[in-house]
PDB file of C-alpha atoms in Angstrom:
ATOM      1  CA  UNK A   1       0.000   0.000   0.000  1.00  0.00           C
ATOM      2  CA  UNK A   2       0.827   3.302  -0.600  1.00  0.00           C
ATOM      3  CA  UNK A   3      -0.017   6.808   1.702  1.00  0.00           C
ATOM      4  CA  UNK A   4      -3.086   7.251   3.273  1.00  0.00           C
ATOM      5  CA  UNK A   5      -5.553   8.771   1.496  1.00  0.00           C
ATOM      6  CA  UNK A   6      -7.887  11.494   3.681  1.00  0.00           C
ATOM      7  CA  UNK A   7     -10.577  12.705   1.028  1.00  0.00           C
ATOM      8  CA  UNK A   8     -13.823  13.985   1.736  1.00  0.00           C
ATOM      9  CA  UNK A   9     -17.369  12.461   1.472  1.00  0.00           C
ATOM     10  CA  UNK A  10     -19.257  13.593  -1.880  1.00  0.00           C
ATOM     11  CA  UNK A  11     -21.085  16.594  -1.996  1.00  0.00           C
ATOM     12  CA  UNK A  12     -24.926  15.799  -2.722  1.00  0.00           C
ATOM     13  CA  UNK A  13     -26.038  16.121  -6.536  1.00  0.00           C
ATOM     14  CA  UNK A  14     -28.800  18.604  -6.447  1.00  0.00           C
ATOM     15  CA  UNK A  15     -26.227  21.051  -4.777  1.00  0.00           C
ATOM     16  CA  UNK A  16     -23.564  20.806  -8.018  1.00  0.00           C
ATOM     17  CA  UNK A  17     -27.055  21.386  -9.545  1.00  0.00           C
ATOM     18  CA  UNK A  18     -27.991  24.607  -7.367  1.00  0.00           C
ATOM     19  CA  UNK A  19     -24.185  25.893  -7.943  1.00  0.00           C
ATOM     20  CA  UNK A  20     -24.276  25.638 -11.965  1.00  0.00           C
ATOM     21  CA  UNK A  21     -25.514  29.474 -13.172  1.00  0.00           C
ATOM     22  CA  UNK A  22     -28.924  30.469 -14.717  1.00  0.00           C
ATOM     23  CA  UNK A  23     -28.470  31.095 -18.515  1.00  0.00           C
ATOM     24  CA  UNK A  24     -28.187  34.387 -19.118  1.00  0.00           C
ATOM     25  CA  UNK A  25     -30.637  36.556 -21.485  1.00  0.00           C
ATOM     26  CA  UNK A  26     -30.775  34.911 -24.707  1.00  0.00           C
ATOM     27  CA  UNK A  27     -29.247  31.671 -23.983  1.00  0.00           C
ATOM     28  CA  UNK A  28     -30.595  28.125 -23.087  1.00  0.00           C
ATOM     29  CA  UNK A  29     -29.248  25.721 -20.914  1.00  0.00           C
ATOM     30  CA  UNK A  30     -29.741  21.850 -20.946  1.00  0.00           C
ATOM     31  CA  UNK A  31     -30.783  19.641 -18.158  1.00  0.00           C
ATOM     32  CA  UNK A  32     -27.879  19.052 -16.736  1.00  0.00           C
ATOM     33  CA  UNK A  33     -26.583  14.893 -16.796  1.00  0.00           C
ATOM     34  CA  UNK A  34     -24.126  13.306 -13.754  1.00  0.00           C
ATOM     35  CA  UNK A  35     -21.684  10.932 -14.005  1.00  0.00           C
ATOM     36  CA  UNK A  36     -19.482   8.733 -11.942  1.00  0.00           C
ATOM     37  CA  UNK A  37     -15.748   8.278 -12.442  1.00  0.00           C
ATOM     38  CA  UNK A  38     -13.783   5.902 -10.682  1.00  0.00           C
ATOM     39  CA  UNK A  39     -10.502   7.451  -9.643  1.00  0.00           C
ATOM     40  CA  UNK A  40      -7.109   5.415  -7.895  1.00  0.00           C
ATOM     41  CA  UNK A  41      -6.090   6.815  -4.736  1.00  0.00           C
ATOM     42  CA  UNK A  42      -2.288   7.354  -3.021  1.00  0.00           C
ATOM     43  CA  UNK A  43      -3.161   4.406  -1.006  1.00  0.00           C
ATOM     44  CA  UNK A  44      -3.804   1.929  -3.800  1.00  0.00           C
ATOM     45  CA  UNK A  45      -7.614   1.551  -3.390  1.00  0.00           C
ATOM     46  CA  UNK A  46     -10.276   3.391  -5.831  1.00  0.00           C
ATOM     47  CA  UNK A  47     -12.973   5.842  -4.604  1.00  0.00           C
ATOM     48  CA  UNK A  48     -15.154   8.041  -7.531  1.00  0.00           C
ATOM     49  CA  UNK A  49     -15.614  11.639  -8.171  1.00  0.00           C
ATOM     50  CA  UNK A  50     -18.814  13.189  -9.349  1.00  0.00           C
ATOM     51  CA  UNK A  51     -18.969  14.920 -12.424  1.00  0.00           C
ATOM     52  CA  UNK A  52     -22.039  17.391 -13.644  1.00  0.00           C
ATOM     53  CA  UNK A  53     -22.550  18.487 -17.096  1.00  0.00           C
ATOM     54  CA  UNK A  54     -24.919  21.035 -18.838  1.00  0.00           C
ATOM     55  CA  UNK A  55     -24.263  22.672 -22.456  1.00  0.00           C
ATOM     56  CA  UNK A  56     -25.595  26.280 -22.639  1.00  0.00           C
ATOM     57  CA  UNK A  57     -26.645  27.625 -26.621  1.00  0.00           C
ATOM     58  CA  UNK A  58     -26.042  31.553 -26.988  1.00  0.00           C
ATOM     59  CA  UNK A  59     -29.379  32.596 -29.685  1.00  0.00           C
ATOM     60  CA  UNK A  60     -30.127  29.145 -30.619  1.00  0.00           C
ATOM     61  CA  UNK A  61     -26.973  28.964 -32.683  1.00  0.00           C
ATOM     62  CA  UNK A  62     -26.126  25.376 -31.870  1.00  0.00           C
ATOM     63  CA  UNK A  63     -22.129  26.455 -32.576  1.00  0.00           C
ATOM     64  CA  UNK A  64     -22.125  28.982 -30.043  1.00  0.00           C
ATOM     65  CA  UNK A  65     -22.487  27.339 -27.126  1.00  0.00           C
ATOM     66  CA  UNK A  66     -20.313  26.546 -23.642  1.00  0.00           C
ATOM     67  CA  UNK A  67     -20.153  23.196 -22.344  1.00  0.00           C
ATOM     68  CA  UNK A  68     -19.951  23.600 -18.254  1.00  0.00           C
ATOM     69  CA  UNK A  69     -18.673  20.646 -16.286  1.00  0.00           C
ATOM     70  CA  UNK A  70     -18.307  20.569 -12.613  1.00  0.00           C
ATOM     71  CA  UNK A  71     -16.508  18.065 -10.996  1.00  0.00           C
ATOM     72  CA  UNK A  72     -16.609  17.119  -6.849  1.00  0.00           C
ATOM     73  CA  UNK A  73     -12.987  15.994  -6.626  1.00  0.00           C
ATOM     74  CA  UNK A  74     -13.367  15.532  -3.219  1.00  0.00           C
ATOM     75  CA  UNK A  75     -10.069  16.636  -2.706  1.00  0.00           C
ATOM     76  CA  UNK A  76      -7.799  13.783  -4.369  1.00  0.00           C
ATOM     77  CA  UNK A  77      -4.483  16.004  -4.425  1.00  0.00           C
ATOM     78  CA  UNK A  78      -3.998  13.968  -7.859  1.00  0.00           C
ATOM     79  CA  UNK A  79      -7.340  15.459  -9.561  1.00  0.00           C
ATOM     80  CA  UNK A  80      -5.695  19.465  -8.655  1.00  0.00           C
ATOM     81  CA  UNK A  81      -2.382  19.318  -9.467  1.00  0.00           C
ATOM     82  CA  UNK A  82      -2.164  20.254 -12.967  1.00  0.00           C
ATOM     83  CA  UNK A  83      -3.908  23.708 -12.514  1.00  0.00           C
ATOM     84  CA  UNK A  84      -0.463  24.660 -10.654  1.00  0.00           C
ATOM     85  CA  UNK A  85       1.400  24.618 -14.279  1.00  0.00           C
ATOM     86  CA  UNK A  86      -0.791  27.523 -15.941  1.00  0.00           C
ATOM     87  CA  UNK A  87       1.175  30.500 -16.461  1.00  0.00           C
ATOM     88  CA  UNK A  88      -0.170  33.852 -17.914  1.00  0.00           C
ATOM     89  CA  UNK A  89       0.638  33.750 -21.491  1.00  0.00           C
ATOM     90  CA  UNK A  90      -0.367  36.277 -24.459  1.00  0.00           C
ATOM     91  CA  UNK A  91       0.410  36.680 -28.177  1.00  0.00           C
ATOM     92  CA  UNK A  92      -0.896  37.133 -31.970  1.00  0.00           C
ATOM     93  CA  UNK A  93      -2.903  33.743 -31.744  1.00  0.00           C
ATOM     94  CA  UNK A  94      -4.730  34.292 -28.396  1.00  0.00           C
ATOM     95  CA  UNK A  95      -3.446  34.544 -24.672  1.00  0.00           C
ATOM     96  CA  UNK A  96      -4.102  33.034 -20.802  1.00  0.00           C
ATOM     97  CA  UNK A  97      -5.064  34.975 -18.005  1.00  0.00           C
ATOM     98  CA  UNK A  98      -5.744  34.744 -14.636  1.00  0.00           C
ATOM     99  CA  UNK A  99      -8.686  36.054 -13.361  1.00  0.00           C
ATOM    100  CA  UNK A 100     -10.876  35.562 -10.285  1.00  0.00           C
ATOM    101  CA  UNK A 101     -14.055  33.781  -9.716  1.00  0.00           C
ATOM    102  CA  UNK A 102     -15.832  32.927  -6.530  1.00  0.00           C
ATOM    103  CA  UNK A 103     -12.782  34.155  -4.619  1.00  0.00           C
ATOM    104  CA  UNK A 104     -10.868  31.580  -6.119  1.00  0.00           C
ATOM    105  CA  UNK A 105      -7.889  32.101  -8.905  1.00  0.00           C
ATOM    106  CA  UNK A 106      -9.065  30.981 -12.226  1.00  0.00           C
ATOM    107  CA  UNK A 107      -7.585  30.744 -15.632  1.00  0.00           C
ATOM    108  CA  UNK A 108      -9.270  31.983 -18.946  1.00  0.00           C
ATOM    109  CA  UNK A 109      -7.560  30.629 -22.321  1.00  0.00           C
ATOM    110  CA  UNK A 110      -8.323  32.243 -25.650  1.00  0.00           C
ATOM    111  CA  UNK A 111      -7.635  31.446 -29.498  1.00  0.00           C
ATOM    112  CA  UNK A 112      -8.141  33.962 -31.867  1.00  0.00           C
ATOM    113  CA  UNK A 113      -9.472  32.430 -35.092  1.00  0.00           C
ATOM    114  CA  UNK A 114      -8.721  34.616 -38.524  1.00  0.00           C
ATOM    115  CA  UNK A 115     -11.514  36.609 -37.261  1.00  0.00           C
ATOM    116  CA  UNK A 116     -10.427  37.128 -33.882  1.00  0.00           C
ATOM    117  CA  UNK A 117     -12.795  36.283 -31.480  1.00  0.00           C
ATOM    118  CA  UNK A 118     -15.801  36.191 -34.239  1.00  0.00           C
ATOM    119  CA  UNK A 119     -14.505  32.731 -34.528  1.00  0.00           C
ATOM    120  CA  UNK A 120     -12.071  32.519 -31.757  1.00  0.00           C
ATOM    121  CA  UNK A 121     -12.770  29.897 -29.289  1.00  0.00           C
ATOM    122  CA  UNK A 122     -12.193  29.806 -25.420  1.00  0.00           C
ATOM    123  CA  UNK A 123     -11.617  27.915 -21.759  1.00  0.00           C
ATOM    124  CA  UNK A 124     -12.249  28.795 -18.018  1.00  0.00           C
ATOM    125  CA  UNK A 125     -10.473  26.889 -15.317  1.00  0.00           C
ATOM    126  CA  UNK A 126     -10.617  26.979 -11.938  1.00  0.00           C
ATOM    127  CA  UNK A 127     -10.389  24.973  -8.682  1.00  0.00           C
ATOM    128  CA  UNK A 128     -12.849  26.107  -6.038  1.00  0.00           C
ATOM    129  CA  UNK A 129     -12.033  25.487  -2.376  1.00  0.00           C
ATOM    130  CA  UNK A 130      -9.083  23.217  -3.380  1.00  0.00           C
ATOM    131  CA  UNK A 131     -11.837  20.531  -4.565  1.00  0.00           C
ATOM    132  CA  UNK A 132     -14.394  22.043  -7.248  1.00  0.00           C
ATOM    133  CA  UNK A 133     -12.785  21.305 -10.901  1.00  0.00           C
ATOM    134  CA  UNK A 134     -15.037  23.769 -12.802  1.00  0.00           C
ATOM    135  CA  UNK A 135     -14.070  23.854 -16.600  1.00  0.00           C
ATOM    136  CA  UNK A 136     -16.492  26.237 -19.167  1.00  0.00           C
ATOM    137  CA  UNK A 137     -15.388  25.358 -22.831  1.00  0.00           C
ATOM    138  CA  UNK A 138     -16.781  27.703 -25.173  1.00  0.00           C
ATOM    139  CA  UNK A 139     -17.714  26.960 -29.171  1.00  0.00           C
ATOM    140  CA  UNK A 140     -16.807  28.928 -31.638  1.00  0.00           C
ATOM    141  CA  UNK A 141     -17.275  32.293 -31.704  1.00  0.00           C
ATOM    142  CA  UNK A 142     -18.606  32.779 -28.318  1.00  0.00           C
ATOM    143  CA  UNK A 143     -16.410  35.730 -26.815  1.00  0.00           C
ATOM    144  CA  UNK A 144     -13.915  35.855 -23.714  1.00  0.00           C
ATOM    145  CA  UNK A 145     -16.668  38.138 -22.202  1.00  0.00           C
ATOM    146  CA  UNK A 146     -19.439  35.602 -22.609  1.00  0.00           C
ATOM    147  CA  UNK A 147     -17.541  32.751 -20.627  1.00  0.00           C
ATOM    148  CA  UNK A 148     -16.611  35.455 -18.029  1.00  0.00           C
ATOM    149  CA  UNK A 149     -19.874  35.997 -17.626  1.00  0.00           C
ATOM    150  CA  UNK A 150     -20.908  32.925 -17.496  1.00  0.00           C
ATOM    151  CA  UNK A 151     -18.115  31.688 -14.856  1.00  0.00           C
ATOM    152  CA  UNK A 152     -19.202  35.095 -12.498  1.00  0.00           C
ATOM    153  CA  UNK A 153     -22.662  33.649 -12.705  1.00  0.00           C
ATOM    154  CA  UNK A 154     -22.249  30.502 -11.008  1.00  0.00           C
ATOM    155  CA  UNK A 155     -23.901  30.072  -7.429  1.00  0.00           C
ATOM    156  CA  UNK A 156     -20.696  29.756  -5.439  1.00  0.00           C
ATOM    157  CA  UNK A 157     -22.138  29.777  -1.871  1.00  0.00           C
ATOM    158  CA  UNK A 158     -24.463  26.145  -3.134  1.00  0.00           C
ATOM    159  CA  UNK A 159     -20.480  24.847  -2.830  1.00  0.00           C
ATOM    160  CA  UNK A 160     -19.589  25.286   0.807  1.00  0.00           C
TER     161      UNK A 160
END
C-alpha cells in the first residue's frame, strides 16, 4: 500500500445542480446529466468523483455554445495538481489569463481564429475550495466576455 488517502465524502447532486448558473438573457441551458468516475487513490484503493454536465446555446446557434462541467474531486491532491502549471501567457494567436471567480484564482484561455474572437474559441479553469474542478469550454465564436460571464454567474455559496 501506498499513503493514506484522507478525502472527503461527496457533496450531494442537487447542490452541483444549485451551484451551476442560470443562462443568461438569450441563452438556453440543458438539463444538466451526472456521471461517476472511478478514480485510484495514493493508497492503492479506488474511490469516484462526481462529475455534472450542462451545455448552454447563446441565440439558438447550436455552434455557439459553452459546455460547463463541474466536478466534486473531493479533494484527491492527484485530480488538482495540474492547474499549478498555468502561467499567464499572451500573443498574436490568443493569450491566458488569470482572473478571479468565486474568490478563487481561475484561468481563462483564448484562441483567436482569422476573425479574432468572431470565430475565436475559449476555456475557463478553476479549482474552487481546493476541490471544485469547474471547466467552461466555449464553441466557436462565443467571446472571452461571454464565458466570463458565465463563470461570475455561477452560485458559489451552493459549494460550501
Amino acid at each position: 500500500g501506498g499513503a493514506e488517502a484522507t478525502i472527503t465524502p461527496p457533496l450531494a447532486t442537487e447542490l452541483l445542480v444549485q451551484s451551476l448558473p442560470k443562462p443568461p438573457e438569450g441563452w438556453t441551458a440543458t438539463t444538466p446529466v451526472e456521471s461517476k468516475q472511478p478514480v485510484p487513490l495514493p493508497d492503492g484503493t479506488r474511490s469516484e468523483v462526481t462529475r455534472l454536465e450542462s451545455e448552454y446555446v447563446k441565440g439558438g446557434d447550436a455552434v455557439k455554445n459553452v459546455k460547463i462541467s463541474i466536478t466534486d474531486t473531493r479533494g484527491i491532491p492527484a485530480l488538482l495538481l495540474f492547474i499549478e502549471s498555468y502561467e499567464e501567457s499572451a500573443g498574436e494567436s490568443g493569450y491566458r489569463k488569470k482572473m478571479d471567480a468565486g474568490g478563487a484564482p481561475a484561468w481563462l484561455t483564448y484562441a483567436f481564429g482569422p476573425n479574432r474572437e468572431a470565430d475565436g474559441t475559449g476555456s475557463v479553469t478553476l479549482i474552487y475550495r481546493q476541490r471544485f474542478h469547474i471547466q467552461l469550454d466555449g464553441g466557436t465564436g462565443v467571446s472571452a466576455s461571454d464565458l466570463t460571464n458565465l463563470v461570475s454567474s455561477f452560485n458559489f455559496d451552493a459549494l460550501k
